[in-house]
Amino acid sequence: MTLAPDIIELTARARADLRMGVPVVIGSSLVLAAETLSDKRLKALQIAGMPLALAITDWRARTLKARAYDTDLARIVVPSDAPVDWIAAIADPADDLNAPMKGPLQTLRDGNADDARLAIQLAKDARLLPAVVVAHLDAPVDYAAQHSLTLLDADALARVSATVSPLHPLVSARLPLEVSEAGRLHVFRPEDGGEEHYAIEIGMPSRSEPVLTRLHSACFTGDLLGSLKCDCGPQLRGALAQMGSEGQGVLLYLNQEGRGIGLANKMRAYSLQDQGFDTVEANHRLGFEDDERDFRIGAGILKSMGFSKVKLLTNNPAKLSMLAANGLEVVERVPLKVGETRHNTDYLATKAAKSGHLL
């Protein structure tokens, strides 16, 4: 038996490398995250004469008026003398309004974009901006070995990226809560080294009957700080209170901050909202989809706990369809309309108009 890491472990290593600014090799491409790219590494690539491209999502490309020949992404030619600030300005929309003219930007039409596509997803999984610098390698295995870089087989990475990492129950313990002394906390750990997720079980709900359920995505600002910009905190407390009142229920606390883009990117989105963009427009300018969360995680946890039928506390129809598509029967949608303030009225209106929330 070999002690070498498998593709799942190599992918976890690659996420950490990108966050620290260390290059990785995907398929036949050298990849660096635009957000963590250092001037030193960029100059080393330029001295070596390596043609570079900056891959961004089609959402970011639309903002920059860059042609996305690859449909879902654009590969922008990086000038041979471009400073690291040029790349940062393309990747990060923070100063778009102050410096709107970033072009003309030349984008690649030819060549395979598969490595770049996988690299952008890896950057998203690392909670970085979805923008990566890529360079073609004639001998990727030799290059990775020479520079001690993590090497990922593209086909294997594609298979890993398309699946949800199995979640395993780690530990559970009794946890008396304000809403119910009959509380229990379950911790689930994914195989891929990602963030753990939690299930708060109230009472002893039957596994043969529909259980009152809430899929709640972590919100540091709303849940912990009492932010008035969203309704997350009131929804969390309201759902637990209703479960306590009924004597049973399950609340899943999923670590998918900011609709799956992470806290740092959520704060970037907040900054863009201060410039006049709504919550969906801000996500798009950053290069993200409206919602990057994966509700298959919640479905997997519920099934592993023995539940097959739920009464779902939500205003988001997407959660109903996602659970149903993953083998759970949603017998009822229970509205959860709480937490509107003068600070989040526009935010809630945007969720209703653009994301289909029933508010």
mmCIF file of C-alpha atoms in Angstrom:
data_model
loop_
_atom_site.group_PDB
_atom_site.id
_atom_site.type_symbol
_atom_site.label_atom_id
_atom_site.label_comp_id
_atom_site.label_asym_id
_atom_site.label_seq_id
_atom_site.Cartn_x
_atom_site.Cartn_y
_atom_site.Cartn_z
ATOM 1 C CA MET A 1 0.000 0.000 0.000
ATOM 2 C CA THR A 2 1.317 3.427 -0.953
ATOM 3 C CA LEU A 3 1.379 6.345 1.479
ATOM 4 C CA ALA A 4 1.119 8.852 -1.362
ATOM 5 C CA PRO A 5 -1.916 11.176 -1.303
ATOM 6 C CA ASP A 6 -4.865 10.326 -3.549
ATOM 7 C CA ILE A 7 -6.688 12.832 -5.763
ATOM 8 C CA ILE A 8 -9.003 13.965 -2.953
ATOM 9 C CA GLU A 9 -6.055 14.668 -0.665
ATOM 10 C CA LEU A 10 -4.093 16.322 -3.473
ATOM 11 C CA THR A 11 -7.073 18.570 -4.188
ATOM 12 C CA ALA A 12 -7.213 19.657 -0.545
ATOM 13 C CA ARG A 13 -3.482 20.382 -0.705
ATOM 14 C CA ALA A 14 -3.962 22.377 -3.908
ATOM 15 C CA ARG A 15 -6.678 24.525 -2.304
ATOM 16 C CA ALA A 16 -4.303 25.387 0.521
ATOM 17 C CA ASP A 17 -1.492 26.103 -1.942
ATOM 18 C CA LEU A 18 -3.603 28.570 -3.909
ATOM 19 C CA ARG A 19 -4.645 30.364 -0.725
ATOM 20 C CA MET A 20 -0.968 30.857 0.154
ATOM 21 C CA GLY A 21 -0.019 31.999 -3.330
ATOM 22 C CA VAL A 22 1.771 28.774 -4.263
ATOM 23 C CA PRO A 23 1.282 27.587 -7.865
ATOM 24 C CA VAL A 24 -0.239 24.212 -8.680
ATOM 25 C CA VAL A 25 -0.248 22.169 -11.876
ATOM 26 C CA ILE A 26 -3.603 21.057 -13.320
ATOM 27 C CA GLY A 27 -3.406 18.852 -16.378
ATOM 28 C CA SER A 28 -0.934 20.612 -18.648
ATOM 29 C CA SER A 29 -1.314 24.057 -17.061
ATOM 30 C CA LEU A 30 0.511 25.983 -14.383
ATOM 31 C CA VAL A 31 -2.088 27.730 -12.210
ATOM 32 C CA LEU A 32 -1.851 30.611 -9.739
ATOM 33 C CA ALA A 33 -4.738 32.324 -7.944
ATOM 34 C CA ALA A 34 -4.980 35.957 -9.028
ATOM 35 C CA GLU A 35 -5.914 37.056 -5.512
ATOM 36 C CA THR A 36 -2.733 35.696 -3.916
ATOM 37 C CA LEU A 37 -0.335 36.169 -6.833
ATOM 38 C CA SER A 38 2.890 37.827 -5.689
ATOM 39 C CA ASP A 39 4.994 40.263 -7.670
ATOM 40 C CA LYS A 40 7.988 37.957 -7.192
ATOM 41 C CA ARG A 41 6.304 34.930 -8.771
ATOM 42 C CA LEU A 42 4.791 36.946 -11.601
ATOM 43 C CA LYS A 43 8.191 38.404 -12.515
ATOM 44 C CA ALA A 44 9.734 34.927 -12.427
ATOM 45 C CA LEU A 45 7.181 33.729 -14.978
ATOM 46 C CA GLN A 46 7.722 36.799 -17.150
ATOM 47 C CA ILE A 47 11.511 36.377 -17.086
ATOM 48 C CA ALA A 48 11.003 32.755 -18.158
ATOM 49 C CA GLY A 49 9.031 34.060 -21.145
ATOM 50 C CA MET A 50 5.905 32.064 -20.352
ATOM 51 C CA PRO A 51 2.778 33.353 -22.166
ATOM 52 C CA LEU A 52 0.174 33.965 -19.490
ATOM 53 C CA ALA A 53 -3.600 34.173 -19.534
ATOM 54 C CA LEU A 54 -5.927 35.378 -16.803
ATOM 55 C CA ALA A 55 -9.020 33.183 -16.672
ATOM 56 C CA ILE A 56 -12.171 34.803 -15.283
ATOM 57 C CA THR A 57 -15.822 33.735 -15.245
ATOM 58 C CA ASP A 58 -18.280 34.944 -17.844
ATOM 59 C CA TRP A 59 -19.976 37.100 -15.190
ATOM 60 C CA ARG A 60 -16.774 39.025 -14.541
ATOM 61 C CA ALA A 61 -16.056 39.139 -18.276
ATOM 62 C CA ARG A 62 -19.428 40.822 -18.912
ATOM 63 C CA THR A 63 -18.558 43.570 -16.453
ATOM 64 C CA LEU A 64 -15.208 44.130 -18.197
ATOM 65 C CA LYS A 65 -16.700 43.884 -21.707
ATOM 66 C CA ALA A 66 -14.269 41.038 -22.439
ATOM 67 C CA ARG A 67 -15.259 38.445 -25.045
ATOM 68 C CA ALA A 68 -15.883 35.050 -23.417
ATOM 69 C CA TYR A 69 -15.123 32.744 -26.339
ATOM 70 C CA ASP A 70 -15.215 29.778 -23.950
ATOM 71 C CA THR A 71 -18.853 30.623 -23.074
ATOM 72 C CA ASP A 72 -18.622 30.201 -19.290
ATOM 73 C CA LEU A 73 -15.217 31.858 -18.926
ATOM 74 C CA ALA A 74 -12.814 34.180 -20.676
ATOM 75 C CA ARG A 75 -9.051 33.785 -20.972
ATOM 76 C CA ILE A 76 -7.520 37.255 -21.074
ATOM 77 C CA VAL A 77 -4.050 37.627 -22.566
ATOM 78 C CA VAL A 78 -1.720 39.038 -19.912
ATOM 79 C CA PRO A 79 0.759 41.561 -21.384
ATOM 80 C CA SER A 80 4.363 40.404 -21.015
ATOM 81 C CA ASP A 81 5.171 43.437 -18.867
ATOM 82 C CA ALA A 82 1.938 43.569 -16.857
ATOM 83 C CA PRO A 83 2.441 44.349 -13.156
ATOM 84 C CA VAL A 84 0.672 42.332 -10.489
ATOM 85 C CA ASP A 85 -1.635 45.312 -9.872
ATOM 86 C CA TRP A 86 -2.970 44.970 -13.426
ATOM 87 C CA ILE A 87 -4.005 41.396 -12.740
ATOM 88 C CA ALA A 88 -5.512 42.341 -9.373
ATOM 89 C CA ALA A 89 -7.599 45.087 -10.987
ATOM 90 C CA ILE A 90 -9.018 42.637 -13.528
ATOM 91 C CA ALA A 91 -9.836 40.036 -10.868
ATOM 92 C CA ASP A 92 -11.228 42.333 -8.161
ATOM 93 C CA PRO A 93 -14.049 44.792 -8.953
ATOM 94 C CA ALA A 94 -13.387 46.981 -5.910
ATOM 95 C CA ASP A 95 -12.136 49.914 -8.017
ATOM 96 C CA ASP A 96 -14.197 49.348 -11.151
ATOM 97 C CA LEU A 97 -16.107 52.591 -10.735
ATOM 98 C CA ASN A 98 -12.932 54.593 -10.090
ATOM 99 C CA ALA A 99 -11.082 53.039 -13.039
ATOM 100 C CA PRO A 100 -13.713 51.681 -15.433
ATOM 101 C CA MET A 101 -11.481 51.581 -18.534
ATOM 102 C CA LYS A 102 -9.362 48.441 -18.204
ATOM 103 C CA GLY A 103 -9.249 47.446 -21.852
ATOM 104 C CA PRO A 104 -9.207 46.770 -24.590
ATOM 105 C CA LEU A 105 -8.736 43.225 -23.326
ATOM 106 C CA GLN A 106 -7.610 40.534 -25.748
ATOM 107 C CA THR A 107 -9.150 37.147 -25.016
ATOM 108 C CA LEU A 108 -8.118 33.780 -26.375
ATOM 109 C CA ARG A 109 -10.357 32.059 -28.873
ATOM 110 C CA ASP A 110 -8.292 28.922 -29.544
ATOM 111 C CA GLY A 111 -6.976 26.210 -27.272
ATOM 112 C CA ASN A 112 -8.573 24.045 -24.619
ATOM 113 C CA ALA A 113 -10.048 25.868 -21.623
ATOM 114 C CA ASP A 114 -10.705 22.763 -19.501
ATOM 115 C CA ASP A 115 -7.715 23.280 -17.196
ATOM 116 C CA ALA A 116 -8.692 26.918 -16.641
ATOM 117 C CA ARG A 117 -12.278 25.897 -15.901
ATOM 118 C CA LEU A 118 -11.124 23.416 -13.259
ATOM 119 C CA ALA A 119 -8.743 26.000 -11.827
ATOM 120 C CA ILE A 120 -11.507 28.587 -11.388
ATOM 121 C CA GLN A 121 -13.634 26.042 -9.538
ATOM 122 C CA LEU A 122 -10.656 25.182 -7.331
ATOM 123 C CA ALA A 123 -10.217 28.881 -6.518
ATOM 124 C CA LYS A 124 -13.909 29.094 -5.616
ATOM 125 C CA ASP A 125 -13.579 26.042 -3.368
ATOM 126 C CA ALA A 126 -10.635 27.761 -1.675
ATOM 127 C CA ARG A 127 -12.934 30.778 -1.034
ATOM 128 C CA LEU A 128 -10.802 32.984 -3.294
ATOM 129 C CA LEU A 129 -11.856 35.299 -6.093
ATOM 130 C CA PRO A 130 -12.739 33.204 -9.172
ATOM 131 C CA ALA A 131 -9.785 34.355 -11.263
ATOM 132 C CA VAL A 132 -6.611 32.408 -12.047
ATOM 133 C CA VAL A 133 -3.422 32.957 -14.010
ATOM 134 C CA VAL A 134 -2.666 29.998 -16.274
ATOM 135 C CA ALA A 135 0.290 29.047 -18.449
ATOM 136 C CA HIS A 136 0.695 26.034 -20.734
ATOM 137 C CA LEU A 137 3.370 23.482 -19.824
ATOM 138 C CA ASP A 138 4.918 21.115 -22.359
ATOM 139 C CA ALA A 139 6.135 18.763 -19.623
ATOM 140 C CA PRO A 140 3.809 19.301 -16.644
ATOM 141 C CA VAL A 141 4.993 16.267 -14.640
ATOM 142 C CA ASP A 142 8.646 17.282 -14.909
ATOM 143 C CA TYR A 143 7.829 20.933 -14.163
ATOM 144 C CA ALA A 144 5.843 20.046 -11.053
ATOM 145 C CA ALA A 145 8.635 17.790 -9.792
ATOM 146 C CA GLN A 146 11.322 20.405 -10.509
ATOM 147 C CA HIS A 147 9.472 23.090 -8.526
ATOM 148 C CA SER A 148 7.913 20.804 -5.863
ATOM 149 C CA LEU A 149 4.390 21.745 -6.928
ATOM 150 C CA THR A 150 1.152 19.856 -6.340
ATOM 151 C CA LEU A 151 0.212 18.020 -9.541
ATOM 152 C CA LEU A 152 -3.443 17.243 -10.295
ATOM 153 C CA ASP A 153 -4.631 14.997 -13.092
ATOM 154 C CA ALA A 154 -7.306 16.985 -14.915
ATOM 155 C CA ASP A 155 -9.714 14.096 -15.481
ATOM 156 C CA ALA A 156 -9.471 12.979 -11.854
ATOM 157 C CA LEU A 157 -9.966 16.543 -10.611
ATOM 158 C CA ALA A 158 -13.031 16.917 -12.825
ATOM 159 C CA ARG A 159 -14.586 13.819 -11.277
ATOM 160 C CA VAL A 160 -13.876 15.091 -7.749
ATOM 161 C CA SER A 161 -15.246 18.559 -8.538
ATOM 162 C CA ALA A 162 -18.519 17.130 -9.856
ATOM 163 C CA THR A 163 -19.307 15.132 -6.726
ATOM 164 C CA VAL A 164 -20.162 15.975 -3.144
ATOM 165 C CA SER A 165 -17.576 14.768 -0.670
ATOM 166 C CA PRO A 166 -18.977 12.056 1.616
ATOM 167 C CA LEU A 167 -19.801 13.352 5.086
ATOM 168 C CA HIS A 168 -19.162 11.209 8.126
ATOM 169 C CA PRO A 169 -20.671 11.664 11.598
ATOM 170 C CA LEU A 170 -17.819 12.613 13.910
ATOM 171 C CA VAL A 171 -19.447 13.067 17.288
ATOM 172 C CA SER A 172 -22.772 14.000 18.880
ATOM 173 C CA ALA A 173 -23.581 15.166 22.374
ATOM 174 C CA ARG A 174 -26.498 16.433 24.435
ATOM 175 C CA LEU A 175 -26.735 20.237 24.266
ATOM 176 C CA PRO A 176 -29.441 21.966 26.347
ATOM 177 C CA LEU A 177 -30.587 25.121 24.563
ATOM 178 C CA GLU A 178 -32.677 28.154 25.470
ATOM 179 C CA VAL A 179 -35.435 26.940 23.149
ATOM 180 C CA SER A 180 -35.313 23.363 24.410
ATOM 181 C CA GLU A 181 -33.356 21.481 27.030
ATOM 182 C CA ALA A 182 -33.733 18.417 24.797
ATOM 183 C CA GLY A 183 -31.102 19.530 22.308
ATOM 184 C CA ARG A 184 -28.352 17.503 20.676
ATOM 185 C CA LEU A 185 -25.512 18.634 18.415
ATOM 186 C CA HIS A 186 -24.144 16.366 15.662
ATOM 187 C CA VAL A 187 -20.868 17.183 13.858
ATOM 188 C CA PHE A 188 -20.233 15.929 10.324
ATOM 189 C CA ARG A 189 -16.785 15.987 8.691
ATOM 190 C CA PRO A 190 -16.250 15.715 4.916
ATOM 191 C CA GLU A 191 -13.612 13.413 3.474
ATOM 192 C CA ASP A 192 -12.111 16.162 1.311
ATOM 193 C CA GLY A 193 -10.773 18.261 4.182
ATOM 194 C CA GLY A 194 -13.463 20.897 3.757
ATOM 195 C CA GLU A 195 -15.400 22.660 6.476
ATOM 196 C CA GLU A 196 -17.455 20.649 8.938
ATOM 197 C CA HIS A 197 -21.235 20.952 9.057
ATOM 198 C CA TYR A 198 -23.593 20.617 12.026
ATOM 199 C CA ALA A 199 -27.043 19.271 12.797
ATOM 200 C CA ILE A 200 -28.963 20.542 15.834
ATOM 201 C CA GLU A 201 -31.612 18.004 16.807
ATOM 202 C CA ILE A 202 -34.451 19.146 19.030
ATOM 203 C CA GLY A 203 -36.283 16.446 20.975
ATOM 204 C CA MET A 204 -36.501 12.939 19.578
ATOM 205 C CA PRO A 205 -38.137 13.338 16.156
ATOM 206 C CA SER A 206 -39.508 10.173 14.591
ATOM 207 C CA ARG A 207 -37.628 8.870 11.558
ATOM 208 C CA SER A 208 -40.885 7.591 10.057
ATOM 209 C CA GLU A 209 -42.755 10.914 10.124
ATOM 210 C CA PRO A 210 -42.023 14.251 8.399
ATOM 211 C CA VAL A 211 -39.635 16.289 10.568
ATOM 212 C CA LEU A 212 -39.662 20.071 10.863
ATOM 213 C CA THR A 213 -36.372 21.006 9.209
ATOM 214 C CA ARG A 214 -34.335 24.106 8.494
ATOM 215 C CA LEU A 215 -31.289 24.230 6.184
ATOM 216 C CA HIS A 216 -29.441 27.265 7.519
ATOM 217 C CA SER A 217 -26.289 28.554 5.865
ATOM 218 C CA ALA A 218 -23.702 30.000 8.231
ATOM 219 C CA CYS A 219 -23.781 33.791 8.488
ATOM 220 C CA PHE A 220 -21.108 35.169 10.805
ATOM 221 C CA THR A 221 -22.366 38.738 10.488
ATOM 222 C CA GLY A 222 -26.043 37.934 11.011
ATOM 223 C CA ASP A 223 -25.947 34.934 13.335
ATOM 224 C CA LEU A 224 -23.219 36.182 15.673
ATOM 225 C CA LEU A 225 -23.010 39.953 15.257
ATOM 226 C CA GLY A 226 -26.684 40.764 14.785
ATOM 227 C CA SER A 227 -26.170 42.379 11.371
ATOM 228 C CA LEU A 228 -29.185 44.299 10.094
ATOM 229 C CA LYS A 229 -28.174 43.878 6.432
ATOM 230 C CA CYS A 230 -29.729 40.399 6.219
ATOM 231 C CA ASP A 231 -32.434 38.315 7.890
ATOM 232 C CA CYS A 232 -30.200 35.342 8.749
ATOM 233 C CA GLY A 233 -29.951 35.817 12.494
ATOM 234 C CA PRO A 234 -33.715 36.181 13.024
ATOM 235 C CA GLN A 235 -34.301 33.175 10.743
ATOM 236 C CA LEU A 236 -31.872 31.050 12.774
ATOM 237 C CA ARG A 237 -33.433 31.984 16.093
ATOM 238 C CA GLY A 238 -36.978 31.845 14.722
ATOM 239 C CA ALA A 239 -36.472 28.341 13.339
ATOM 240 C CA LEU A 240 -35.015 27.056 16.611
ATOM 241 C CA ALA A 241 -37.814 28.699 18.586
ATOM 242 C CA GLN A 242 -40.462 27.036 16.424
ATOM 243 C CA MET A 243 -38.784 23.652 16.809
ATOM 244 C CA GLY A 244 -38.605 24.173 20.553
ATOM 245 C CA SER A 245 -42.268 25.105 20.652
ATOM 246 C CA GLU A 246 -43.247 21.971 18.727
ATOM 247 C CA GLY A 247 -40.900 19.818 20.788
ATOM 248 C CA GLN A 248 -38.923 18.448 17.870
ATOM 249 C CA GLY A 249 -37.049 19.368 14.718
ATOM 250 C CA VAL A 250 -33.676 19.383 12.984
ATOM 251 C CA LEU A 251 -31.698 22.485 12.045
ATOM 252 C CA LEU A 252 -28.739 21.944 9.737
ATOM 253 C CA TYR A 253 -26.031 24.587 10.136
ATOM 254 C CA LEU A 254 -24.103 24.430 6.872
ATOM 255 C CA ASN A 255 -20.782 26.227 6.568
ATOM 256 C CA GLN A 256 -21.571 27.945 3.273
ATOM 257 C CA GLU A 257 -21.084 31.589 4.241
ATOM 258 C CA GLY A 258 -22.302 34.280 1.883
ATOM 259 C CA ARG A 259 -24.347 31.948 -0.326
ATOM 260 C CA GLY A 260 -21.258 29.792 -0.692
ATOM 261 C CA ILE A 261 -18.585 32.392 -1.528
ATOM 262 C CA GLY A 262 -17.016 32.744 1.922
ATOM 263 C CA LEU A 263 -16.858 35.614 4.398
ATOM 264 C CA ALA A 264 -14.097 37.603 2.675
ATOM 265 C CA ASN A 265 -15.922 37.573 -0.654
ATOM 266 C CA LYS A 266 -19.188 38.386 1.106
ATOM 267 C CA MET A 267 -17.536 41.493 2.525
ATOM 268 C CA ARG A 268 -16.353 42.358 -0.978
ATOM 269 C CA ALA A 269 -19.972 42.038 -2.097
ATOM 270 C CA TYR A 270 -21.090 44.285 0.767
ATOM 271 C CA SER A 271 -18.552 46.883 -0.348
ATOM 272 C CA LEU A 272 -19.979 46.760 -3.857
ATOM 273 C CA GLN A 273 -23.482 47.146 -2.421
ATOM 274 C CA ASP A 274 -22.273 50.344 -0.783
ATOM 275 C CA GLN A 275 -21.404 51.505 -4.325
ATOM 276 C CA GLY A 276 -25.038 51.014 -5.389
ATOM 277 C CA PHE A 277 -25.212 47.431 -6.668
ATOM 278 C CA ASP A 278 -27.775 44.984 -5.328
ATOM 279 C CA THR A 279 -26.778 41.652 -3.787
ATOM 280 C CA VAL A 280 -27.067 39.670 -7.049
ATOM 281 C CA GLU A 281 -25.261 42.306 -9.117
ATOM 282 C CA ALA A 282 -22.452 42.380 -6.547
ATOM 283 C CA ASN A 283 -21.970 38.622 -6.787
ATOM 284 C CA HIS A 284 -21.884 38.820 -10.572
ATOM 285 C CA ARG A 285 -19.317 41.610 -10.609
ATOM 286 C CA LEU A 286 -17.109 39.468 -8.390
ATOM 287 C CA GLY A 287 -17.467 36.629 -10.878
ATOM 288 C CA PHE A 288 -19.803 34.393 -8.879
ATOM 289 C CA GLU A 289 -23.208 32.938 -9.625
ATOM 290 C CA ASP A 290 -26.270 34.258 -7.766
ATOM 291 C CA ASP A 291 -25.931 31.378 -5.319
ATOM 292 C CA GLU A 292 -22.905 29.068 -5.031
ATOM 293 C CA ARG A 293 -24.285 26.881 -2.241
ATOM 294 C CA ASP A 294 -24.647 23.121 -2.598
ATOM 295 C CA PHE A 295 -27.822 21.880 -0.916
ATOM 296 C CA ARG A 296 -26.880 18.270 -1.689
ATOM 297 C CA ILE A 297 -24.832 18.510 1.509
ATOM 298 C CA GLY A 298 -27.975 19.044 3.580
ATOM 299 C CA ALA A 299 -29.806 16.232 1.845
ATOM 300 C CA GLY A 300 -26.932 13.865 2.572
ATOM 301 C CA ILE A 301 -26.861 14.751 6.265
ATOM 302 C CA LEU A 302 -30.616 14.274 6.665
ATOM 303 C CA LYS A 303 -30.539 10.873 4.973
ATOM 304 C CA SER A 304 -27.554 9.782 7.068
ATOM 305 C CA MET A 305 -29.569 10.676 10.187
ATOM 306 C CA GLY A 306 -32.408 8.451 9.014
ATOM 307 C CA PHE A 307 -34.862 11.102 7.788
ATOM 308 C CA SER A 308 -36.700 10.720 4.479
ATOM 309 C CA LYS A 309 -39.588 13.204 4.859
ATOM 310 C CA VAL A 310 -39.355 16.858 5.896
ATOM 311 C CA LYS A 311 -41.480 19.903 6.565
ATOM 312 C CA LEU A 312 -39.042 22.533 5.372
ATOM 313 C CA LEU A 313 -38.769 25.917 7.068
ATOM 314 C CA THR A 314 -37.758 28.124 4.139
ATOM 315 C CA ASN A 315 -38.728 30.937 1.806
ATOM 316 C CA ASN A 316 -36.460 29.568 -0.938
ATOM 317 C CA PRO A 317 -38.136 27.171 -3.416
ATOM 318 C CA ALA A 318 -34.707 26.060 -4.683
ATOM 319 C CA LYS A 319 -34.176 24.227 -1.413
ATOM 320 C CA LEU A 320 -37.369 22.230 -1.933
ATOM 321 C CA SER A 321 -36.443 21.140 -5.433
ATOM 322 C CA MET A 322 -32.864 20.321 -4.469
ATOM 323 C CA LEU A 323 -33.924 18.126 -1.545
ATOM 324 C CA ALA A 324 -36.527 16.395 -3.703
ATOM 325 C CA ALA A 325 -33.919 15.782 -6.414
ATOM 326 C CA ASN A 326 -31.715 14.106 -3.826
ATOM 327 C CA GLY A 327 -34.160 11.571 -2.479
ATOM 328 C CA LEU A 328 -36.058 13.455 0.236
ATOM 329 C CA GLU A 329 -39.800 13.989 0.276
ATOM 330 C CA VAL A 330 -40.776 17.576 1.095
ATOM 331 C CA VAL A 331 -44.340 17.254 2.355
ATOM 332 C CA GLU A 332 -44.756 20.928 3.285
ATOM 333 C CA ARG A 333 -43.041 24.295 2.975
ATOM 334 C CA VAL A 334 -43.260 26.248 6.213
ATOM 335 C CA PRO A 335 -42.703 30.006 5.667
ATOM 336 C CA LEU A 336 -40.147 31.807 7.809
ATOM 337 C CA LYS A 337 -40.797 35.510 7.362
ATOM 338 C CA VAL A 338 -38.844 37.336 10.049
ATOM 339 C CA GLY A 339 -36.119 39.930 10.400
ATOM 340 C CA GLU A 340 -37.019 42.689 7.943
ATOM 341 C CA THR A 341 -35.437 46.046 8.839
ATOM 342 C CA ARG A 342 -34.955 49.370 7.098
ATOM 343 C CA HIS A 343 -31.389 48.221 6.374
ATOM 344 C CA ASN A 344 -32.331 45.045 4.495
ATOM 345 C CA THR A 345 -35.595 45.950 2.746
ATOM 346 C CA ASP A 346 -33.876 46.293 -0.632
ATOM 347 C CA TYR A 347 -31.893 43.088 -0.034
ATOM 348 C CA LEU A 348 -35.061 41.117 0.653
ATOM 349 C CA ALA A 349 -36.795 42.659 -2.353
ATOM 350 C CA THR A 350 -33.889 41.589 -4.565
ATOM 351 C CA LYS A 351 -34.024 38.034 -3.206
ATOM 352 C CA ALA A 352 -37.723 37.934 -4.088
ATOM 353 C CA ALA A 353 -37.389 39.511 -7.529
ATOM 354 C CA LYS A 354 -34.177 37.872 -8.739
ATOM 355 C CA SER A 355 -33.795 34.683 -6.690
ATOM 356 C CA GLY A 356 -37.413 33.633 -6.436
ATOM 357 C CA HIS A 357 -37.719 33.773 -2.649
ATOM 358 C CA LEU A 358 -41.311 33.767 -1.426
ATOM 359 C CA LEU A 359 -41.398 36.819 0.832
#
